[in-house]
Tab-separated table of C-alpha atoms in Angstrom:
chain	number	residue	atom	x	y	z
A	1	UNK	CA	17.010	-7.571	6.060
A	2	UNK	CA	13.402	-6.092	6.942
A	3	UNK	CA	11.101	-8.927	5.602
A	4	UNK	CA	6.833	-9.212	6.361
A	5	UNK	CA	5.796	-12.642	5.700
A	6	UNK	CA	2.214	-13.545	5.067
A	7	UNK	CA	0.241	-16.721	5.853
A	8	UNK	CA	-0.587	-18.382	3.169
A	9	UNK	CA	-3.808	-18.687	0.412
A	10	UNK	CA	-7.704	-19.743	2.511
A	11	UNK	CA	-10.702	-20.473	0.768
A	12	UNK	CA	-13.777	-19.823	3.259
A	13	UNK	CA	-17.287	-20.239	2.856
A	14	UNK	CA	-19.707	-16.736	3.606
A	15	UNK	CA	-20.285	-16.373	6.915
A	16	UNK	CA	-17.249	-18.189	8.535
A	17	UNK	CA	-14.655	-15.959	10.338
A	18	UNK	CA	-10.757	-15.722	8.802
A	19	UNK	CA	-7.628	-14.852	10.792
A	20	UNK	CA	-4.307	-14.314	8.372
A	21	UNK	CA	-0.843	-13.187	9.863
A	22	UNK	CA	1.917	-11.378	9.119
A	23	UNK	CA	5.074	-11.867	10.577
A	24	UNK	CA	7.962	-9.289	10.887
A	25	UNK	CA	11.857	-9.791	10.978
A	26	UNK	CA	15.035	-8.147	10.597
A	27	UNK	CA	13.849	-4.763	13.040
A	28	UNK	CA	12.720	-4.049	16.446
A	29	UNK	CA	8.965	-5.133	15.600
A	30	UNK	CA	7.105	-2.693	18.017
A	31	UNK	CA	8.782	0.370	16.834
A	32	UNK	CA	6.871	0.524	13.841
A	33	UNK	CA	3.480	0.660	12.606
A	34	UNK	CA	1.358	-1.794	10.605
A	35	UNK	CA	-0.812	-1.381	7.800
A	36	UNK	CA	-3.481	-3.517	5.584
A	37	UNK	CA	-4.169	-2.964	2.333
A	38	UNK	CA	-6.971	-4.716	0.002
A	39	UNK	CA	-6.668	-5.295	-3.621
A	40	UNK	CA	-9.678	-6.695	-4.764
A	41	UNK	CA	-9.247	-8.684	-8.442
A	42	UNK	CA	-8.092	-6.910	-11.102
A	43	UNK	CA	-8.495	-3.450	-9.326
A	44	UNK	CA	-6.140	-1.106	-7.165
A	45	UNK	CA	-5.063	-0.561	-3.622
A	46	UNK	CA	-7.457	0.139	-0.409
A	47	UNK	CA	-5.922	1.221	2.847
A	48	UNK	CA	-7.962	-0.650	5.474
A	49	UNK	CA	-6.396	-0.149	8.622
A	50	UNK	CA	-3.216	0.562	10.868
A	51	UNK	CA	-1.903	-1.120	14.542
A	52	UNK	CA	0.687	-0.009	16.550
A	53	UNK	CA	2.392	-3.034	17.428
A	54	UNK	CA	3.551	-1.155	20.529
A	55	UNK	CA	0.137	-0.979	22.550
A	56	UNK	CA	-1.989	-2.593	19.935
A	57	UNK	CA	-3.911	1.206	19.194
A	58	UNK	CA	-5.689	0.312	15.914
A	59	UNK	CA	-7.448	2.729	13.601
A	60	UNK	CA	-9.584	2.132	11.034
A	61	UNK	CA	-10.363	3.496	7.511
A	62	UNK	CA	-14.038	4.375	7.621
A	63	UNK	CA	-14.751	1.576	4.592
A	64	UNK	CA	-13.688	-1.007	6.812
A	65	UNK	CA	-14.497	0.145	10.225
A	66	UNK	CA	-16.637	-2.637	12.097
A	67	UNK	CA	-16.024	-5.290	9.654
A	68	UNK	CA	-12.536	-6.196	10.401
A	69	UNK	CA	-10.258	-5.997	13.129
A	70	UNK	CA	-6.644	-5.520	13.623
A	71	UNK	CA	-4.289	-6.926	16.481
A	72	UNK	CA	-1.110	-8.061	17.211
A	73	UNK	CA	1.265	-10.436	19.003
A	74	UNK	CA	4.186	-9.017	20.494
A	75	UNK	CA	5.977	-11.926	21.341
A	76	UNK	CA	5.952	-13.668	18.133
A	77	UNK	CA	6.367	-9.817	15.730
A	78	UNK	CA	3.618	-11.252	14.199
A	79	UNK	CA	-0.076	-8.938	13.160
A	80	UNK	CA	-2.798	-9.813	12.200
A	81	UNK	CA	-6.497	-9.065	10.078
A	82	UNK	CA	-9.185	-10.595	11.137
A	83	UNK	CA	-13.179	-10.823	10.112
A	84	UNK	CA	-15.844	-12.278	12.151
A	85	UNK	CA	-18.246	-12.941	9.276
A	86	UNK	CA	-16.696	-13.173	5.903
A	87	UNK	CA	-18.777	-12.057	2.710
A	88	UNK	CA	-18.270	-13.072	-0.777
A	89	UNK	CA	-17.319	-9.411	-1.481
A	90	UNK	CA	-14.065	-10.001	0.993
A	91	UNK	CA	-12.333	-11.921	-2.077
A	92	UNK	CA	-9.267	-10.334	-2.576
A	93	UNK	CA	-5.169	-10.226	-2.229
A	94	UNK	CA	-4.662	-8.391	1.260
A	95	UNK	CA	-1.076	-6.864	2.299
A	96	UNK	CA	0.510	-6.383	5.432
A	97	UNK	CA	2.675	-2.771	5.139
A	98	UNK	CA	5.449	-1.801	7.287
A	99	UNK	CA	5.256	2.277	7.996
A	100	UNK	CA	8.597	3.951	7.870
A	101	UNK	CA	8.100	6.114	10.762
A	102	UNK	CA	4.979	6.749	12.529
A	103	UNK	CA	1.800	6.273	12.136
A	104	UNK	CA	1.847	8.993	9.080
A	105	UNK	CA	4.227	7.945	7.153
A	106	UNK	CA	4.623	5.938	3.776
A	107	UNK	CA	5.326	1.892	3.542
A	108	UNK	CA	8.768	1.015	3.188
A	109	UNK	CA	8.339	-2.840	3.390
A	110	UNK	CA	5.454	-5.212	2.520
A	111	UNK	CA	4.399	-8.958	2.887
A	112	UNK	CA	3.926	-11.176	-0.351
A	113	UNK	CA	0.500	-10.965	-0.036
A	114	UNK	CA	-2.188	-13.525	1.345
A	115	UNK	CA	-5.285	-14.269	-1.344
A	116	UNK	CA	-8.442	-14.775	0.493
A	117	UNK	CA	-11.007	-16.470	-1.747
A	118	UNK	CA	-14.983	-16.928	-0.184
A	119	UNK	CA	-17.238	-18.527	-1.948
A	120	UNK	CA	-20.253	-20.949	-0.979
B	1	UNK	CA	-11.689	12.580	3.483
B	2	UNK	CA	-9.023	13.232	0.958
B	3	UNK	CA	-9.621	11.710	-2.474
B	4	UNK	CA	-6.523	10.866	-4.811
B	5	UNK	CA	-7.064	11.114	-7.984
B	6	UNK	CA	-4.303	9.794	-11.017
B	7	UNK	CA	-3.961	10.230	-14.643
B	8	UNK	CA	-4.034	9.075	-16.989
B	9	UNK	CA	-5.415	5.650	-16.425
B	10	UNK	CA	-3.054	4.209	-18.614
B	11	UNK	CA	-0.070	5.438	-20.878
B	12	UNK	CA	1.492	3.509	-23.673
B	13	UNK	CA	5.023	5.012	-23.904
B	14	UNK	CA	8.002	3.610	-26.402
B	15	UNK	CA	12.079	2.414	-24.746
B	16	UNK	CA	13.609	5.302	-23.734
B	17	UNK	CA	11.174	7.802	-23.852
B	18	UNK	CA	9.966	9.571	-20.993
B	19	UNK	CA	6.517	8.783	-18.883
B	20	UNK	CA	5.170	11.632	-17.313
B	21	UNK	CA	1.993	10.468	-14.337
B	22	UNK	CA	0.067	12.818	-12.212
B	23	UNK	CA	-1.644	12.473	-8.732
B	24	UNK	CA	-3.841	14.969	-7.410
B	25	UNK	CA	-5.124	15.413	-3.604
B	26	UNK	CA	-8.587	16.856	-3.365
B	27	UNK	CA	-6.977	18.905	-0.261
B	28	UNK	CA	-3.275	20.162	0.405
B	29	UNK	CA	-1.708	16.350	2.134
B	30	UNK	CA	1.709	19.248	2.094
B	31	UNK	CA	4.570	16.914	0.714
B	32	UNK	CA	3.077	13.918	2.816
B	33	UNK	CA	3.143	11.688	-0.719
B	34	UNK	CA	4.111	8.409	-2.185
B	35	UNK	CA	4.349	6.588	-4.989
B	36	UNK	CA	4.581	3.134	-5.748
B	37	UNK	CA	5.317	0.584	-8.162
B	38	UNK	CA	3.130	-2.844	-8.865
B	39	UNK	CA	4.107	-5.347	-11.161
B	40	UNK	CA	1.843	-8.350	-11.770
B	41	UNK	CA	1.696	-10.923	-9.555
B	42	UNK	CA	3.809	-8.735	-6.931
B	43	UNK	CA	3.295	-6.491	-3.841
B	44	UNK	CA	3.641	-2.960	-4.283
B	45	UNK	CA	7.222	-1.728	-3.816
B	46	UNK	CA	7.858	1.727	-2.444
B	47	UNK	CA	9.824	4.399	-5.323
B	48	UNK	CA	9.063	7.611	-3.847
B	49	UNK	CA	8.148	9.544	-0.385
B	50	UNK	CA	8.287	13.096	0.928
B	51	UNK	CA	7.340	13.640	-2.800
B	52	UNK	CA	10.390	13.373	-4.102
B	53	UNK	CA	12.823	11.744	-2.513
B	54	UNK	CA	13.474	8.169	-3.954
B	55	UNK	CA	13.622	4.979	-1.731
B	56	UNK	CA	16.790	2.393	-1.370
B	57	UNK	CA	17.779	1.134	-4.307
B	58	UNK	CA	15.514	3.239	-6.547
B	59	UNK	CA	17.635	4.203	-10.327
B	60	UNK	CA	17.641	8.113	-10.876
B	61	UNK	CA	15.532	7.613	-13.690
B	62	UNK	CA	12.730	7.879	-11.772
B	63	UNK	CA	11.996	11.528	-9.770
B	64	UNK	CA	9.315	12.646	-8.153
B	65	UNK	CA	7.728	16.295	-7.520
B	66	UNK	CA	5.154	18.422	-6.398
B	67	UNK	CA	3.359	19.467	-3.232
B	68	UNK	CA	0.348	20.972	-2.116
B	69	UNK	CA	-2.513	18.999	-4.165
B	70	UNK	CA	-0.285	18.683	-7.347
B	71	UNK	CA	2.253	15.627	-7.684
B	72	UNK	CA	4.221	14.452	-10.636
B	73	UNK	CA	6.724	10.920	-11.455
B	74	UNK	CA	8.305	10.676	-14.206
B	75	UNK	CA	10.332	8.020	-15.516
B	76	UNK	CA	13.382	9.894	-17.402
B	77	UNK	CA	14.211	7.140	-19.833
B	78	UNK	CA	11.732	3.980	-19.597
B	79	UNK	CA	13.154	0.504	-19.417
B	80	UNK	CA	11.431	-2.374	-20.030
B	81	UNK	CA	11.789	-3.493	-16.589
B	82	UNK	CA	9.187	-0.354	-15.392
B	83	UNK	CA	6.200	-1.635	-17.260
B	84	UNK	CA	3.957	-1.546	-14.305
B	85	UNK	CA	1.147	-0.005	-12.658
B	86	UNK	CA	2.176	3.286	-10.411
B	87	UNK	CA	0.051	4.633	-7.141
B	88	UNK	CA	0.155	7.415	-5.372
B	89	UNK	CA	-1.029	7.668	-1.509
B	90	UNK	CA	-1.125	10.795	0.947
B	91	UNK	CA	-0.547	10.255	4.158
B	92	UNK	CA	-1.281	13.779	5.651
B	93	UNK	CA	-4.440	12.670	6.844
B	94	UNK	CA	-5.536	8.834	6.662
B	95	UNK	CA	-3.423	6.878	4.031
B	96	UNK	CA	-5.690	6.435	0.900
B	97	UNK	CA	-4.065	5.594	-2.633
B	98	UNK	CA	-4.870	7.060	-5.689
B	99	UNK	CA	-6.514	4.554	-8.313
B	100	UNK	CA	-3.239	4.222	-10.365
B	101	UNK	CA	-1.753	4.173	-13.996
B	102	UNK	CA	-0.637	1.082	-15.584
B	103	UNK	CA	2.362	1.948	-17.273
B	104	UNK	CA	2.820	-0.345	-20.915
B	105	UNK	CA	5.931	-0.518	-23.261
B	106	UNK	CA	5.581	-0.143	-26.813
């Protein structure tokens, strides 16, 4: 069974830098692509980004270009989303996405979701 | 950058009647569409792709169609169990979602 599953809940403080994971099982890990999605409270779903888990090749939805960054660890099937500098506007539920095929293709499998709560 | 755009917002829509949503592309995305299916307090779960061809596990009540800029689901006979809120996405170019329709039962 294909399962993503999410680190769990942080609470950060503005300014401090965030690292969640999501781990893959049940298929070859590198042979498919990654996505993140946002959903901030109450409101709907924000593609931020996508990693090939094959040579780490990241692109970026121009919202979330140069505030977040995507990578992965091969050895563990495990990616990740990461910030440098959290705001208080980064409060939200964020999903890891398993692409069916290719880097163009729709999400067949997702994590549980990981909420990310800053506030001072 | 493609926009999605869905309607209605939201649709009230009795047992066993049928729900009719819409998702349009602000630029052909071909038959490069989703849809997808939220319940609260759950990740999204995927009903729909090529535009009409339904995932694993998906009942035949739902059915998807459309291409081009132009995308319908429909829900043939609604169950209780699909109150919800349904997005589209394109992934022709990027992968952006529509802004979705929440999906209430009578």
């Amino acid at each position: 069974e294909v399962q993503l599953v999410q680190s769990g809940a942080e609470v950060k403080k503005p300014g401090e830098s965030l690292r969640i994971a999501c781990k893959g099982s049940g298929y070859t890990f590198n042979r498919h692509w990654i996505s993140w999605v946002r959903q901030m409270p109450g409101k709907g779903l924000e593609w931020m980004g996508r990693i090939d888990p094959s040579d780490s090749y990241a692109n970026y939805s121009p919202s979330f270009q140069g505030h977040v960054t995507l990578s992965v660890d091969k050895s563990s099937s495990t990616a990740y989303l990461q910030w440098r500098s959290l705001k208080a506007s980064d409060t939200a539920f964020y999903y890891c996405a398993r692409h069916t095929s290719g880097y163009d293709s729709e999400f067949d499998a997702w994590g549980q979701g990981t909420l990310v709560t800053v506030s001072s | 950058e493609i926009v999605m755009t869905q309607s209605p917002a939201f649709l009230s829509v009795s047992p066993g009647e049928r729900a009719t949503l819409f998702c349009r592309a602000s630029q052909s995305v071909t038959r490069k569409l989703a849809w997808y299916q939220q319940k609260p307090g759950q990740a999204p779960r995927l009903l729909i792709y090529g535009a009409f061809t339904r995932a694993t596990g998906i009942p035949a009540r739902f059915s998807g169609s459309g291409s081009g800029t132009e995308f319908t689901l429909t829900i043939s006979s609604l169950q209780s169990e699909d109150s919800a809120v349904y997005y589209c996405q394109q992934y022709y170019s990027w992968l952006p979602f529509g802004g979705g329709t929440k999906v209430e039962i009578k």
